[in-house]
Amino acid sequence: MNVSTSTLSLTVADVDASREFLTTHLGYQVAMAADGFASLTRDDAAVDIVLLSRGTDVLPPEQRDQQAAGLILAFTVTDLAAEEARLRAAGAPITMPLREEPWGERLFQLTDPNGVVIQLVEWVTPSAEAS
């Protein structure tokens, strides 16, 4: 198997709200869109995202009323502090402030209008006392 692209498909109540959030705050661009559907991409190695409206009949019946929940969409970035400052200045809803874990993970979270949790991460060398 040769994977050429990775895509995360999310079923949400309001496709337009998530599309606007991801394009405004995280640099995604709309590749395709229609009523109840948006395909988003970036020019870098980030995962593509497809947004589907909950209840859409393009999904099998048992999946139509599900919605994204219990999921954390994580992106490893460089200069995490600058990203946190940029997003805070832009009014993005930061729902977990910037913190550093003992194992070397620095992270913060924001949540889109449909409740999709997005985590930005940067890895640092853990402190000596954490070993």
Protein backbone atom coordinates (compact mmCIF):
# COMPACT_ATOMS: atom_id res chain seq x y z
CA MET A 1 0.00 0.00 0.00
CA ASN A 2 1.26 3.46 -0.91
CA VAL A 3 -0.59 6.24 0.93
CA SER A 4 -0.47 9.42 -1.13
CA THR A 5 -2.75 11.60 0.99
CA SER A 6 -4.37 11.39 4.41
CA THR A 7 -7.87 12.73 4.93
CA LEU A 8 -9.94 13.03 8.08
CA SER A 9 -13.68 13.06 7.46
CA LEU A 10 -15.77 14.73 10.18
CA THR A 11 -19.55 14.71 10.44
CA VAL A 12 -20.67 17.99 12.02
CA ALA A 13 -23.89 19.91 12.59
CA ASP A 14 -22.68 23.08 10.83
CA VAL A 15 -20.24 22.52 7.96
CA ASP A 16 -19.94 26.25 7.23
CA ALA A 17 -18.90 27.06 10.81
CA SER A 18 -16.13 24.44 10.87
CA ARG A 19 -15.00 25.40 7.37
CA GLU A 20 -14.75 29.07 8.38
CA PHE A 21 -12.88 28.19 11.58
CA LEU A 22 -10.34 25.97 9.81
CA THR A 23 -9.71 28.42 6.96
CA THR A 24 -9.53 31.48 9.22
CA HIS A 25 -7.44 30.12 12.07
CA LEU A 26 -5.51 27.13 10.71
CA GLY A 27 -4.68 28.08 7.13
CA TYR A 28 -6.81 25.52 5.33
CA GLN A 29 -8.12 26.28 1.84
CA VAL A 30 -11.35 25.04 0.32
CA ALA A 31 -10.62 22.49 -2.40
CA MET A 32 -14.30 21.70 -3.07
CA ALA A 33 -17.57 22.66 -1.44
CA ALA A 34 -21.29 22.08 -1.88
CA ASP A 35 -24.32 22.26 0.37
CA GLY A 36 -23.48 20.20 3.47
CA PHE A 37 -19.96 19.34 2.27
CA ALA A 38 -16.50 20.89 2.24
CA SER A 39 -13.13 19.44 1.33
CA LEU A 40 -10.22 21.36 2.86
CA THR A 41 -6.52 21.14 2.17
CA ARG A 42 -3.22 22.82 2.99
CA ASP A 43 -0.01 23.16 0.98
CA ASP A 44 2.07 21.41 3.65
CA ALA A 45 1.97 17.90 5.09
CA ALA A 46 -1.15 18.48 7.21
CA VAL A 47 -4.02 16.05 6.84
CA ASP A 48 -6.81 17.04 4.46
CA ILE A 49 -10.20 17.47 6.11
CA VAL A 50 -13.63 16.64 4.71
CA LEU A 51 -16.63 18.09 6.51
CA LEU A 52 -20.00 16.41 6.07
CA SER A 53 -23.31 17.65 7.41
CA ARG A 54 -24.88 15.39 10.00
CA GLY A 55 -27.83 13.56 8.46
CA THR A 56 -26.46 13.64 4.92
CA ASP A 57 -27.70 10.82 2.73
CA VAL A 58 -24.27 10.24 1.17
CA LEU A 59 -23.38 8.31 4.31
CA PRO A 60 -24.70 4.83 5.11
CA PRO A 61 -27.85 5.10 7.28
CA GLU A 62 -26.07 3.92 10.45
CA GLN A 63 -23.52 6.78 10.15
CA ARG A 64 -25.81 9.69 9.20
CA ASP A 65 -26.65 10.94 12.66
CA GLN A 66 -23.22 10.48 14.19
CA GLN A 67 -21.09 13.51 14.77
CA ALA A 68 -17.46 14.14 15.58
CA ALA A 69 -16.95 13.58 19.32
CA GLY A 70 -14.20 12.28 21.55
CA LEU A 71 -11.66 13.14 18.89
CA ILE A 72 -8.58 15.33 19.18
CA LEU A 73 -7.16 16.52 15.87
CA ALA A 74 -3.47 17.12 16.67
CA PHE A 75 -0.94 19.03 14.57
CA THR A 76 2.77 19.13 15.38
CA VAL A 77 3.99 22.66 14.65
CA THR A 78 7.09 24.78 15.05
CA ASP A 79 7.16 27.86 17.28
CA LEU A 80 4.16 26.83 19.33
CA ALA A 81 4.25 29.95 21.53
CA ALA A 82 3.97 32.18 18.45
CA GLU A 83 1.01 30.13 17.17
CA GLU A 84 -0.71 30.39 20.54
CA ALA A 85 -0.17 34.19 20.58
CA ARG A 86 -1.41 34.53 16.99
CA LEU A 87 -4.56 32.51 17.63
CA ARG A 88 -5.27 34.27 20.92
CA ALA A 89 -4.90 37.68 19.20
CA ALA A 90 -7.27 36.50 16.45
CA GLY A 91 -9.90 35.60 19.05
CA ALA A 92 -9.72 31.84 18.51
CA PRO A 93 -11.33 29.90 21.37
CA ILE A 94 -8.35 28.46 23.25
CA THR A 95 -9.91 25.87 25.51
CA MET A 96 -6.73 24.51 27.11
CA PRO A 97 -3.90 26.97 27.67
CA LEU A 98 -0.32 26.36 26.63
CA ARG A 99 1.42 23.90 28.92
CA GLU A 100 4.39 21.57 28.97
CA GLU A 101 4.21 17.95 30.03
CA PRO A 102 7.15 16.26 31.85
CA TRP A 103 7.82 13.98 28.85
CA GLY A 104 8.59 16.96 26.57
CA GLU A 105 5.25 17.66 24.92
CA ARG A 106 4.24 21.33 24.79
CA LEU A 107 0.65 21.83 23.71
CA PHE A 108 -2.54 23.83 23.78
CA GLN A 109 -6.03 23.18 22.49
CA LEU A 110 -8.75 25.13 20.77
CA THR A 111 -12.25 24.02 19.94
CA ASP A 112 -14.15 24.76 16.75
CA PRO A 113 -17.85 25.80 16.72
CA ASN A 114 -18.94 22.15 16.32
CA GLY A 115 -16.92 20.97 19.31
CA VAL A 116 -14.00 19.51 17.34
CA VAL A 117 -10.95 19.74 19.60
CA ILE A 118 -7.76 20.81 17.81
CA GLN A 119 -4.45 20.42 19.59
CA LEU A 120 -1.23 22.11 18.52
CA VAL A 121 1.89 20.35 19.74
CA GLU A 122 5.62 20.99 19.82
CA TRP A 123 8.14 18.50 21.20
CA VAL A 124 10.99 19.68 23.40
CA THR A 125 13.74 17.88 25.28
CA PRO A 126 12.28 16.85 28.64
CA SER A 127 13.88 18.32 31.72
CA ALA A 128 16.42 16.16 33.62
CA GLU A 129 14.16 15.78 36.66
CA ALA A 130 11.41 14.20 34.49
CA SER A 131 13.61 11.16 33.69
